[in-house]
Short mmCIF file of C-alpha atoms in Angstrom, two decimals:
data_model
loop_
_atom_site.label_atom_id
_atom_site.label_comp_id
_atom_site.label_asym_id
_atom_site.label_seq_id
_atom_site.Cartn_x
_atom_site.Cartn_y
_atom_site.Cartn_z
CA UNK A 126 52.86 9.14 55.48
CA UNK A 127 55.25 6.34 55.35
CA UNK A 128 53.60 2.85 53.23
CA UNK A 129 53.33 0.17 55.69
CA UNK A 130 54.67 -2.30 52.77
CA UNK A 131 57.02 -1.66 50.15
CA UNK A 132 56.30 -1.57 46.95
CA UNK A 133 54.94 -4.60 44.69
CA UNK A 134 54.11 -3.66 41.73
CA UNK A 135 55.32 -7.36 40.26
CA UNK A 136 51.96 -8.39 41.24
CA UNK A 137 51.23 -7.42 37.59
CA UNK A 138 53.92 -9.50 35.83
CA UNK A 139 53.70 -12.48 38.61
CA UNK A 140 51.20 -14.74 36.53
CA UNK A 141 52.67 -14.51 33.26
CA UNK A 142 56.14 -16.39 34.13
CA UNK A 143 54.65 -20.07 33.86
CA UNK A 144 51.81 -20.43 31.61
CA UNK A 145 53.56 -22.50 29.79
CA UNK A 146 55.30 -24.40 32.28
CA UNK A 147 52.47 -24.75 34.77
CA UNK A 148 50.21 -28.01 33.42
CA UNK A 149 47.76 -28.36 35.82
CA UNK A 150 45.69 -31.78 36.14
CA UNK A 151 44.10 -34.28 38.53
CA UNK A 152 45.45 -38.05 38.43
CA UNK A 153 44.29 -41.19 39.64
CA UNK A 154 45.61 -44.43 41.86
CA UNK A 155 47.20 -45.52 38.50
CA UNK A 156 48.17 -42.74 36.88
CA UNK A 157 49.95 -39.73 38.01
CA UNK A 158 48.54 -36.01 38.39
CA UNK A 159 48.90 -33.96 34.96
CA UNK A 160 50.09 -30.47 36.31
CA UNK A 161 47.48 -28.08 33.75
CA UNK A 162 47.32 -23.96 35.13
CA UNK A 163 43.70 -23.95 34.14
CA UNK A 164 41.48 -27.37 34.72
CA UNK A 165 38.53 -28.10 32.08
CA UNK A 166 35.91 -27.68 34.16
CA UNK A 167 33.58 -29.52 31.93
CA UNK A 168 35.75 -32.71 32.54
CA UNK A 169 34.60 -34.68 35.59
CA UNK A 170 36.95 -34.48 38.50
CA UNK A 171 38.92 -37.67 39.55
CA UNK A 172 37.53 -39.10 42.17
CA UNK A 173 39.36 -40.78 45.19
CA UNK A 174 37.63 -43.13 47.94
CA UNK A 175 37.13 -40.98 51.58
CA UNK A 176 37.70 -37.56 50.16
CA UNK A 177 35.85 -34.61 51.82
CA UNK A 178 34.03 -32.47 49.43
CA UNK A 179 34.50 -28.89 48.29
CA UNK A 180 34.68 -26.60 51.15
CA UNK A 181 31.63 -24.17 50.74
CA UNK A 182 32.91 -20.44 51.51
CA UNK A 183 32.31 -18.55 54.43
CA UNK A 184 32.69 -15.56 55.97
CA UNK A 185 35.60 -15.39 59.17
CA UNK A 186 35.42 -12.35 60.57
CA UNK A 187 37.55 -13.11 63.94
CA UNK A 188 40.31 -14.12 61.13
CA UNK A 189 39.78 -11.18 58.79
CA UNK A 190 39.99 -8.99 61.51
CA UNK A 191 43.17 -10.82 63.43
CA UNK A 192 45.14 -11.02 59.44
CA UNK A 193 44.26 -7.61 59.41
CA UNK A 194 45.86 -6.33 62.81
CA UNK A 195 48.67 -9.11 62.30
CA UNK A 196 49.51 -6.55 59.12
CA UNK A 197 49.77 -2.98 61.17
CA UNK A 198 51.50 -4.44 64.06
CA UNK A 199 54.20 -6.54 62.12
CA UNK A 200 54.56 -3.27 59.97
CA UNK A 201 54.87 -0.40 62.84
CA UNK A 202 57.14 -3.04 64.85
CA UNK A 203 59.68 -3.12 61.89
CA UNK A 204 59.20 0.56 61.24
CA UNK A 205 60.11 0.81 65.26
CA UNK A 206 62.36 -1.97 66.14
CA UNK A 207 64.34 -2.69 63.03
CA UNK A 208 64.03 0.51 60.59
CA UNK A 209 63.85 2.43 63.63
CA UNK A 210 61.80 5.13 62.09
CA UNK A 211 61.32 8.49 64.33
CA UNK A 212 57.81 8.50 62.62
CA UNK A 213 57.19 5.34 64.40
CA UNK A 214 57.55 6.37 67.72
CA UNK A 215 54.14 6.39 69.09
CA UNK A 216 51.86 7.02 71.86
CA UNK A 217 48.39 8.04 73.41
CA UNK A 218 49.88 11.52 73.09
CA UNK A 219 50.52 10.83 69.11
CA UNK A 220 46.97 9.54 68.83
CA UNK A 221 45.19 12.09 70.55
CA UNK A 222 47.59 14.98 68.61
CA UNK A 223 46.12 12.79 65.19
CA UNK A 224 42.89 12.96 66.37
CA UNK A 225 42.94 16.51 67.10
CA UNK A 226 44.90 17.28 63.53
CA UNK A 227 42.53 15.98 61.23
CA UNK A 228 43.58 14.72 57.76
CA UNK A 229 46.08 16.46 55.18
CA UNK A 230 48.26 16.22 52.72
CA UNK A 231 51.86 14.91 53.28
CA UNK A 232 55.11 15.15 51.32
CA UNK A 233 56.36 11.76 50.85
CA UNK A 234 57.94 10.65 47.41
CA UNK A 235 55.36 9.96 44.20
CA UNK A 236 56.53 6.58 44.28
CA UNK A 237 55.33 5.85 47.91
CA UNK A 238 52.43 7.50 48.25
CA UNK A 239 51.03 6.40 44.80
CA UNK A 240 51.94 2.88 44.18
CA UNK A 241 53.12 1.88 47.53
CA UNK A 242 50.23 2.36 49.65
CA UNK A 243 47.60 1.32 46.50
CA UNK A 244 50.04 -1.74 46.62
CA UNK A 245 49.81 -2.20 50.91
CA UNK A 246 46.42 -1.55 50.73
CA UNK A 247 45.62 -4.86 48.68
CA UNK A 248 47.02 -6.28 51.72
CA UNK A 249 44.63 -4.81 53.61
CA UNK A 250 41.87 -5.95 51.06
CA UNK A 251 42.81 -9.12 50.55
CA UNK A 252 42.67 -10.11 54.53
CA UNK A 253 39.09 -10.32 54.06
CA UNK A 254 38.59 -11.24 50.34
CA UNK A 255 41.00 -14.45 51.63
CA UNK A 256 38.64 -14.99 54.23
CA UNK A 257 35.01 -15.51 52.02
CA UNK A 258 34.21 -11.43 52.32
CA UNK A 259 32.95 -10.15 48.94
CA UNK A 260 34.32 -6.96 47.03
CA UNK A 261 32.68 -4.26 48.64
CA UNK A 262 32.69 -5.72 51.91
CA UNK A 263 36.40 -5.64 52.04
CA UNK A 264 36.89 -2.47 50.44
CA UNK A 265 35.33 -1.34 54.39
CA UNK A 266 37.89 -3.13 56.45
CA UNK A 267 40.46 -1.65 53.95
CA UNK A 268 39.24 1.51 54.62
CA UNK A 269 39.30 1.04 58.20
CA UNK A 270 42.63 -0.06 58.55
CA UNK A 271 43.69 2.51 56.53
CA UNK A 272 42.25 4.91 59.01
CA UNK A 273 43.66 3.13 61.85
CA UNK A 274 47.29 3.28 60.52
CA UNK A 275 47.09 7.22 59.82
CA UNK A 276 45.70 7.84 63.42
CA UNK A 277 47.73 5.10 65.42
CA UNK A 278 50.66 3.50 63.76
CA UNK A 279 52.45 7.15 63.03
CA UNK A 280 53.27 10.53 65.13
CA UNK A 281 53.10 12.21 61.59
CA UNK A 282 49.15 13.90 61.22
CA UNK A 283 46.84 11.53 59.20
CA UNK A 284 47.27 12.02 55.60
CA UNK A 285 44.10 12.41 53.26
CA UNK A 286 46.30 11.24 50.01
CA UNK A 287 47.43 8.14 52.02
CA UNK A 288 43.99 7.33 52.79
CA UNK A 289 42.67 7.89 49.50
CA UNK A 290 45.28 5.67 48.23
CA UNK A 291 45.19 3.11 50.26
CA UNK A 292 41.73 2.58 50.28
CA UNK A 293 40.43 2.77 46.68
CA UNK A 294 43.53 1.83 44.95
CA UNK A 295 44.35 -1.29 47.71
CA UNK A 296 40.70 -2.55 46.36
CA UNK A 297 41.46 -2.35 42.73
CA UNK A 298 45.02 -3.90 42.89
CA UNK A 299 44.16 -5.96 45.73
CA UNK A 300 40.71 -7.44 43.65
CA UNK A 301 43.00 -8.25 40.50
CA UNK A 302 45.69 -10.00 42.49
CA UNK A 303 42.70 -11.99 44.09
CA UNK A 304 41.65 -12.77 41.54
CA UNK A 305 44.76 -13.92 39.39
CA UNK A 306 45.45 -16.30 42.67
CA UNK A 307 42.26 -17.64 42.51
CA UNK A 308 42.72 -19.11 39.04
CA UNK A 309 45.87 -20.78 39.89
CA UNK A 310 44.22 -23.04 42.99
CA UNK A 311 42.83 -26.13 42.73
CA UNK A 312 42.20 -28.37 46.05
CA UNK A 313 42.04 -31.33 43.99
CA UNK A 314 46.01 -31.07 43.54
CA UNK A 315 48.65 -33.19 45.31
CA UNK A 316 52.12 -33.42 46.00
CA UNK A 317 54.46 -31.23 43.33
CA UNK A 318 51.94 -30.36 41.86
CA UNK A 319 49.82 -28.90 45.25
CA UNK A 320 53.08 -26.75 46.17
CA UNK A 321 53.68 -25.16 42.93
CA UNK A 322 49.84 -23.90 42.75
CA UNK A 323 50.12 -22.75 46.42
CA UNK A 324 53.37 -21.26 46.11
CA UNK A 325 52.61 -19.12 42.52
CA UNK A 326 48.84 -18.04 44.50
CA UNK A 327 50.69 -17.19 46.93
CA UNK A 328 53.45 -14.98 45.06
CA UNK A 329 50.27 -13.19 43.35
CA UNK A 330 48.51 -12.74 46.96
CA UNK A 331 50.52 -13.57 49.67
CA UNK A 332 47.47 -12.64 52.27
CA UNK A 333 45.51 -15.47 50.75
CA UNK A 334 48.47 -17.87 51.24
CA UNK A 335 48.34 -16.66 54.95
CA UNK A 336 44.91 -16.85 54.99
CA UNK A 337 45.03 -20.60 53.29
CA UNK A 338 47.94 -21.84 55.92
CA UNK A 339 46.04 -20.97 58.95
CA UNK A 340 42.57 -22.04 57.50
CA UNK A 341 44.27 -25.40 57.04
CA UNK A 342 43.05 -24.94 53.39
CA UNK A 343 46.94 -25.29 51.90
CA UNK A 344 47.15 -28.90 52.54
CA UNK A 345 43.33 -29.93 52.32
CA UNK A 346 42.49 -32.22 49.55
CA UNK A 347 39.06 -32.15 48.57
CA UNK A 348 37.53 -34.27 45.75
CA UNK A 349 36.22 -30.72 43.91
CA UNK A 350 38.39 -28.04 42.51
CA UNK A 351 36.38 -25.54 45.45
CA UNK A 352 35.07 -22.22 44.91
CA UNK A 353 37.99 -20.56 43.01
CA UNK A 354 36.89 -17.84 40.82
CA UNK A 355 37.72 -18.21 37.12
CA UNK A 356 37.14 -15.90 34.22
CA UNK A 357 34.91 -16.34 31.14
CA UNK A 358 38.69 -16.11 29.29
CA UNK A 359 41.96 -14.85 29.26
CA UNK A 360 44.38 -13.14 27.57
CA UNK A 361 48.24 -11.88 28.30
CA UNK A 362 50.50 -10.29 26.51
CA UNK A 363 54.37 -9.64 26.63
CA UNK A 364 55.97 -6.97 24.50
CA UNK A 365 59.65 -5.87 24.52
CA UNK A 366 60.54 -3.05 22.25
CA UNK A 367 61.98 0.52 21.88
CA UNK A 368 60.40 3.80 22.14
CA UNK A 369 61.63 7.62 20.75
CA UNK A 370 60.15 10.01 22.50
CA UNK A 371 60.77 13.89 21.39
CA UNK A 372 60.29 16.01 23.54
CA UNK A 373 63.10 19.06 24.40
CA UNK A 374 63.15 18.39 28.15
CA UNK A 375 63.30 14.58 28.47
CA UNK A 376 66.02 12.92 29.64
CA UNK A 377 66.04 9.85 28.41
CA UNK A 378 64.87 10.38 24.61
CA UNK A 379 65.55 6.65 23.77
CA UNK A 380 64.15 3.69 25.97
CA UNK A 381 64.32 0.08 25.83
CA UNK A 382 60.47 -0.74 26.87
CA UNK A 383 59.19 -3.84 28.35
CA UNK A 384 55.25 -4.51 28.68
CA UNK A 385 53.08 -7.22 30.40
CA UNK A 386 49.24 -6.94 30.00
CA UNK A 387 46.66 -9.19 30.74
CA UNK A 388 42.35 -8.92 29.98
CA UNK A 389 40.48 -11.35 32.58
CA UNK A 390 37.14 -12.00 31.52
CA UNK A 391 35.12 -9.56 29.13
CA UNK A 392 32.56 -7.00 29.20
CA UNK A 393 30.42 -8.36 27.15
CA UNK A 394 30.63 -11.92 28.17
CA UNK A 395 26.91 -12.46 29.82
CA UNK A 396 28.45 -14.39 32.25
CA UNK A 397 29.88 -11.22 33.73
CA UNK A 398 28.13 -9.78 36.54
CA UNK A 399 30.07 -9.24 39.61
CA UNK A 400 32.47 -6.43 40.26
CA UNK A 401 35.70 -7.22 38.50
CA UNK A 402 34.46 -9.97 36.71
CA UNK A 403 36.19 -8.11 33.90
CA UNK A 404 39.50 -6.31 34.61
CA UNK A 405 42.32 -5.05 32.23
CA UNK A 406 46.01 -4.60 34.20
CA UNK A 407 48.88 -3.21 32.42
CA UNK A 408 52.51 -2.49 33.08
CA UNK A 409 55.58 -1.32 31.70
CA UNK A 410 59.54 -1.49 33.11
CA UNK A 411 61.31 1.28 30.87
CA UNK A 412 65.19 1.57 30.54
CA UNK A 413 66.87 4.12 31.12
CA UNK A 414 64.71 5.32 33.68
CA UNK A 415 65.16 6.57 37.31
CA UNK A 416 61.86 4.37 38.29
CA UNK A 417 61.77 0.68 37.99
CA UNK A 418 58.14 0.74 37.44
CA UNK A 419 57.29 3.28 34.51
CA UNK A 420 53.55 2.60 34.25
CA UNK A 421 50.90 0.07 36.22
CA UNK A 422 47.15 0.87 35.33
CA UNK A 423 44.45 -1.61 36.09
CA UNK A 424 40.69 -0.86 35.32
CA UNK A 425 38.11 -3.19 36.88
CA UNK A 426 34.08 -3.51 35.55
CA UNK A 427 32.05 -2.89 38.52
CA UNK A 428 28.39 -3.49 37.06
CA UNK A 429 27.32 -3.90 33.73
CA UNK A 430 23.79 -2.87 32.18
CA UNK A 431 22.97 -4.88 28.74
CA UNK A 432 21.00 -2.42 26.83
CA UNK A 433 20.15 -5.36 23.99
CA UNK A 434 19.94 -8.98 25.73
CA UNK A 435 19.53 -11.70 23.97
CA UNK A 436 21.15 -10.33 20.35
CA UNK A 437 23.06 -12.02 18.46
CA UNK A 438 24.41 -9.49 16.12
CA UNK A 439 26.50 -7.42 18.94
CA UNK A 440 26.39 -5.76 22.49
CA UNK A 441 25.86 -2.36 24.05
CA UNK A 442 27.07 -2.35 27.66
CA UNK A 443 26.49 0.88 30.21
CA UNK A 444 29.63 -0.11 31.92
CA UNK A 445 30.71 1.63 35.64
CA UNK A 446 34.42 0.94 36.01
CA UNK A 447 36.84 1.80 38.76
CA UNK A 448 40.64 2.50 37.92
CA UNK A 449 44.39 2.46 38.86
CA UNK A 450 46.74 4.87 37.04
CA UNK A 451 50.12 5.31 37.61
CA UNK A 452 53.00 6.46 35.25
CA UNK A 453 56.17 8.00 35.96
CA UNK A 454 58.62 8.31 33.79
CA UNK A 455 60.31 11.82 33.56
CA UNK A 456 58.50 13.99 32.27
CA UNK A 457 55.29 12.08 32.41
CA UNK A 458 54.53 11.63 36.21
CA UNK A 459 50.47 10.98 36.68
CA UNK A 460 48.88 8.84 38.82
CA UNK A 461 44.78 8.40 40.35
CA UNK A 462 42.12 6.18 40.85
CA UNK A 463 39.18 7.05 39.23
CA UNK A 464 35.39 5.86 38.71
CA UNK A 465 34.33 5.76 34.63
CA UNK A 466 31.14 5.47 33.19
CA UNK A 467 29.92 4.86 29.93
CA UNK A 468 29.00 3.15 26.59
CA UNK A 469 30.74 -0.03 25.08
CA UNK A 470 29.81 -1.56 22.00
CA UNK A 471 30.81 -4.40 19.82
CA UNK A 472 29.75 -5.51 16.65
CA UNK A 473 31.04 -8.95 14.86
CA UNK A 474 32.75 -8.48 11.43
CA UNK A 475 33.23 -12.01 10.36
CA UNK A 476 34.86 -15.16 12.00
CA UNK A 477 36.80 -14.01 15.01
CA UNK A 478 36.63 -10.28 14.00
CA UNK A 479 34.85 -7.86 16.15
CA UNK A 480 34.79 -4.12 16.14
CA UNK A 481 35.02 -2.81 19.73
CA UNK A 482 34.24 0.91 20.86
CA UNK A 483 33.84 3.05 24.24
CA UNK A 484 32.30 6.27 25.16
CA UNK A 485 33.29 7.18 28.95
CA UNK A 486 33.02 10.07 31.41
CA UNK A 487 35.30 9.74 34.64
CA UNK A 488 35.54 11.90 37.74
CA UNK A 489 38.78 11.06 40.19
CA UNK A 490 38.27 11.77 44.01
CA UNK A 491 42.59 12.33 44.25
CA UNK A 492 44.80 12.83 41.48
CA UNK A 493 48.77 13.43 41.67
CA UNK A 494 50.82 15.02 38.86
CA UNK A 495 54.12 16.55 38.56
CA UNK A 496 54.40 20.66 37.91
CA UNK A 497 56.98 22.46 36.58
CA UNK A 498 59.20 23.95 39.19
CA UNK A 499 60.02 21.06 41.14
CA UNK A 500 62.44 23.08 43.33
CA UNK A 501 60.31 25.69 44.35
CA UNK A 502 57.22 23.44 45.08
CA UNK A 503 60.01 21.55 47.79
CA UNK A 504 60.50 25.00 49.20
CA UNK A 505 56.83 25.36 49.50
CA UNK A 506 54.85 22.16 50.13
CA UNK A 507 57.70 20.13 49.88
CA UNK A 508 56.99 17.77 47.19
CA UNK A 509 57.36 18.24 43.39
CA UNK A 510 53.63 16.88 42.24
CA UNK A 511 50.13 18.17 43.39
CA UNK A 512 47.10 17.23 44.24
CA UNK A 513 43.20 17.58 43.47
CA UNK A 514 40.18 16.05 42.39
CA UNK A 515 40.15 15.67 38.13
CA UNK A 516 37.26 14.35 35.49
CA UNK A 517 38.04 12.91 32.31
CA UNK A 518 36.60 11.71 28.91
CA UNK A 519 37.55 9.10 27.45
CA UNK A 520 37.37 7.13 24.20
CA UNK A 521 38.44 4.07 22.03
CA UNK A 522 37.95 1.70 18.89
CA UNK A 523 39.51 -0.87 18.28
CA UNK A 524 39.53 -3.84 15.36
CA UNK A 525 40.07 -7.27 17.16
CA UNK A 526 41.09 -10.61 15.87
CA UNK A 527 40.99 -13.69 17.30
CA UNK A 528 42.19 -11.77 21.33
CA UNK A 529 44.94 -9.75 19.42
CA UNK A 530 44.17 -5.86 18.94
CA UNK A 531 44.83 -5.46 15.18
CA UNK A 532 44.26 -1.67 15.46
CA UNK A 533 43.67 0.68 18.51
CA UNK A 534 42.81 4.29 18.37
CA UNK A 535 42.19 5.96 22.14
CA UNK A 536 42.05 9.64 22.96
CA UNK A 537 41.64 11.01 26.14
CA UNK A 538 41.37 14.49 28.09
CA UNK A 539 42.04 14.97 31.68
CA UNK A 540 41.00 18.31 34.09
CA UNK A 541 42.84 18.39 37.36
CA UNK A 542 41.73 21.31 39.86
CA UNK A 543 44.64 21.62 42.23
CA UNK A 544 44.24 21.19 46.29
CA UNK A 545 47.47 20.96 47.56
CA UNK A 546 50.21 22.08 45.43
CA UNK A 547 51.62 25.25 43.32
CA UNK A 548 49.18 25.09 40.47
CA UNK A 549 45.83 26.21 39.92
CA UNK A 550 44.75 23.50 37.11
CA UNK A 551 45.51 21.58 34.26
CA UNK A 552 44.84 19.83 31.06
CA UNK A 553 45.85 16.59 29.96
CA UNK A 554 45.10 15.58 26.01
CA UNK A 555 46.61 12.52 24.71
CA UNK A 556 46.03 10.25 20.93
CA UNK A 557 47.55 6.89 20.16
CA UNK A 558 47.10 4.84 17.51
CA UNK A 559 48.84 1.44 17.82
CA UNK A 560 48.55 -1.85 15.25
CA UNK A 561 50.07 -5.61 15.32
CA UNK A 562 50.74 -7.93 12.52
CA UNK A 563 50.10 -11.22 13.37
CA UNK A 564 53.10 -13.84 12.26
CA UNK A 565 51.51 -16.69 13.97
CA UNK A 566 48.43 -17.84 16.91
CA UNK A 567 51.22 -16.34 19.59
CA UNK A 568 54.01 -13.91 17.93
CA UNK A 569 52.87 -10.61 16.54
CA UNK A 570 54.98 -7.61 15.47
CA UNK A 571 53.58 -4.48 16.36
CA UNK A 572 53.83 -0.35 16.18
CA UNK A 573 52.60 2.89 17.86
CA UNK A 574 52.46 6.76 17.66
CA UNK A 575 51.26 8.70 20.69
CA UNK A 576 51.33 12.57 20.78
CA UNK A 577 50.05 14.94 24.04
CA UNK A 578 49.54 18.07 24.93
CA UNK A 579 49.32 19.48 28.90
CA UNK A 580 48.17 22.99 29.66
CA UNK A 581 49.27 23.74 33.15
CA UNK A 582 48.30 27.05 35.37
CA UNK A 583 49.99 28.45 38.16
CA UNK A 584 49.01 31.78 40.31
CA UNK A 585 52.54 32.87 41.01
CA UNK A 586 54.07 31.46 37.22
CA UNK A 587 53.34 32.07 33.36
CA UNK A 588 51.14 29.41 32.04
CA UNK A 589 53.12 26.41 30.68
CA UNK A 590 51.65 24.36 27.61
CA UNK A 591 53.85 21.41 26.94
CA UNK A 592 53.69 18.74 23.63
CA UNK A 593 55.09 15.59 23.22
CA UNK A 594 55.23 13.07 20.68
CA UNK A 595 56.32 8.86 21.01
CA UNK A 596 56.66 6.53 18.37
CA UNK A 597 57.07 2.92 19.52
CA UNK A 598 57.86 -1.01 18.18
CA UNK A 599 57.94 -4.07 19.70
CA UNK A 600 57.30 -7.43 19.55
CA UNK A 601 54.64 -9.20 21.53
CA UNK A 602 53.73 -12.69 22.78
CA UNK A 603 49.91 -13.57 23.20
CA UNK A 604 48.82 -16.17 25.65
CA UNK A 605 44.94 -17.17 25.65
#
């Protein structure tokens, strides 16, 4: 199936453009608004004479559901009328022949069907987030309109990967893009000031901008900040470096490699306790590479079980996490979403020093990943990657300063029973160990070494077991 958006994977490297820039602030009569991105809450709010007070949230479900079908109309009507798609060319005959079909699995590029409808399904999502839903209330009306556009919007049969897709990874990407939006807006703001916070939400989550604009909540200005989520703290991080990969059948052995990462809000903050309260989103741009985005993984805290409250000398967590995977860069094309569970622990070393570790099991309802005879997997399901459920174990320590990751070990296996595809199974191993030097509060240097190992099975080929080995430096900027 065709994405009904393109693309937008910049929703991960959207916030990190203007921290510095962005100043947000609340003024007075006499003086002028101070433009600072994150208010002190702690700090009383200017006041001025006749102003309403903070909107309290609530749930519009004639608006939800309107922003909603606003989205699958606009998007079959330029799939019809301007891309003039065949697959667009629908009916009561195309709906009944869906209905009839039942779901499958379709052929559309790795790029489309794994990032681009995760991507147009935080659309979806964030129709009702925007309009005072909460989490897992909107992951249902994602759900259903990704249903909907499978049966109705398409003459192509439903598509169980699209689905899957949509629905679970539109509510991880579309939560973290909710929630990076939400720190940015403050109905307190005026003028300049107003429209840059508006405008940068809105960049990060344009649905809530749509949502805002017809709420009449764009231009409102209220004497409280209003309910916009924030997190218990926050961290991003820029890297540019270069990476040597050996492997014999890469490529591109050499790549320039470009990271954004950001941590919103911590596990073992006790403030934590709704899902993604606590999210980690990640993404790299490699050069040269034949995909713009080489890697986008987000991983969002659902619940959180303190096993030891009220200590003061560290914190186990039963953590339940859902995730967003996606690399591709040749050979390395992988991509799920995927529900972990498990044991975190931290224990304080000294002044800002904490040693962190994890101990997690995952299951994933839908993976993708690339075999090894692209041309005859065209020939027979017509698409170079397969599909099928997976589980994975996964683990990690690492020695943290003051935000900054001084050391990080993670390993990590992955099973993947094939569904639809040319394979029978496979198994994914993979090690890195990574360190930074810190040169200052901001500017770090950094290294890495990452080797793998994939065992792949097939019923009409030999076996193929494939390692690979990266080294890695860069430089990195840290933003608390």
């Amino acid at each position: 199936m065709r994405t009904p958006f393109p693309p937008r994977a910049a929703l991960a490297l959207s916030l990190l453009a203007c921290p510095g820039a962005l100043r947000a602030g609340e003024g007075t009569e006499a003086a002028p608004a101070r433009f600072r991105l994150f208010p002190d809450e702690a700090a009383p709010a200017a006041r001025r004479p006749g102003l309403p007070a903070a909107k309290k949230p609530e749930k519009r479900y004639w608006q939800a559901a309107g922003e909603l079908l606003g989205l699958e109309v606009v998007s079959w009507g330029v799939n019809r009328y301007v891309a003039d798609r065949d697959y667009a060319r629908i009916s009561w005959e195309t709906v009944r022949n869906n209905l009839r079909a039942g779901f499958a699995f379709d052929n559309d590029k790795f790029t489309t069907n794994q990032l681009g409808h995760s991507i147009g399904g935080s659309f979806y999502f964030n129709a009702p987030r925007s309009n005072g839903f909460t989490f897992w209330e909107s992951t249902l009306f994602t759900a259903a309109g990704s249903a909907a556009w499978e049966i109705a919007a398409e003459t192509q049969g439903p598509s169980l990967n699209d689905f899957v897709n949509t629905s679970v990874g539109g509510a991880v990407s579309g939560e973290a893009s909710y929630r990076l939006s939400q720190m940015v807006l403050d109905d307190r703001a005026r003028g300049g000031a107003r429209v840059a916070r508006e405008t940068l939400a809105g960049l990060i989550n344009p649905m809530q901008l749509v949502t805002r604009l017809l709420a009449g909540d764009a231009r409102a200005v209220r004497e409280d900040r209003g309910d916009h989520l924030q997190p218990s703290r926050f961290v991003a991080e820029i890297d540019a470096g270069w990476r040597h990969t050996i492997l014999t059948a890469r490529t591109d052995a050499n790549q320039t490699v470009f990271s954004a990462s950001m941590r919103y809000g911590d596990p073992f903050d006790r403030a934590v306790s709704r899902p993604f309260d606590s999210f980690d989103l990640g993404a790299d741009v490699s050069l040269p590479s034949f995909s713009r985005f080489t890697r986008v993984e987000v991983r969002g805290l659902l619940g959180g079980w303190d096993l030891d409250p009220g200590s003061t000398r560290g914190r186990n967590v039963v953590g339940l996490f859902l995730d967003f995977d996606y690399t591709n860069n040749d050979p390395d094309i992988f991509s799920s979403q995927s529900f972990r569970f498990g044991l975190l622990s931290m224990r304080p070393l000294g002044k800002s020093v904490e040693l962190r570790a994890e101990a997690l099991g995952g299951i994933a309802p839908l993976a993708a990943l690339l075999n090894d005879h692209p041309d005859e997997s065209h020939g027979l399901v017509g698409r170079p990657y397969d599909y099928g459920p997976g589980a994975a174990v996964f683990t990690a320590l690492r020695l943290r300063r003051d935000e900054l990751d001084l050391i990080a070990l993670t390993y990590s296996v992955f099973w993947m029973r094939t569904s639809s595809g040319i394979t029978r199974s496979s198994a994914i191993q993979s090690f890195r160990a990574e360190g930074r030097i810190p040169l200052s509060r901001t500017i770090a240097l950094g290294g890495s070494w990452g080797c793998g190992r994939r065992v792949t099975s097939y019923d009409e080929f030999a076996t193929v077991n494939v390692a690979a080995s990266e080294g890695r430096v860069f430089a990195a900027l840290t933003l608390r």
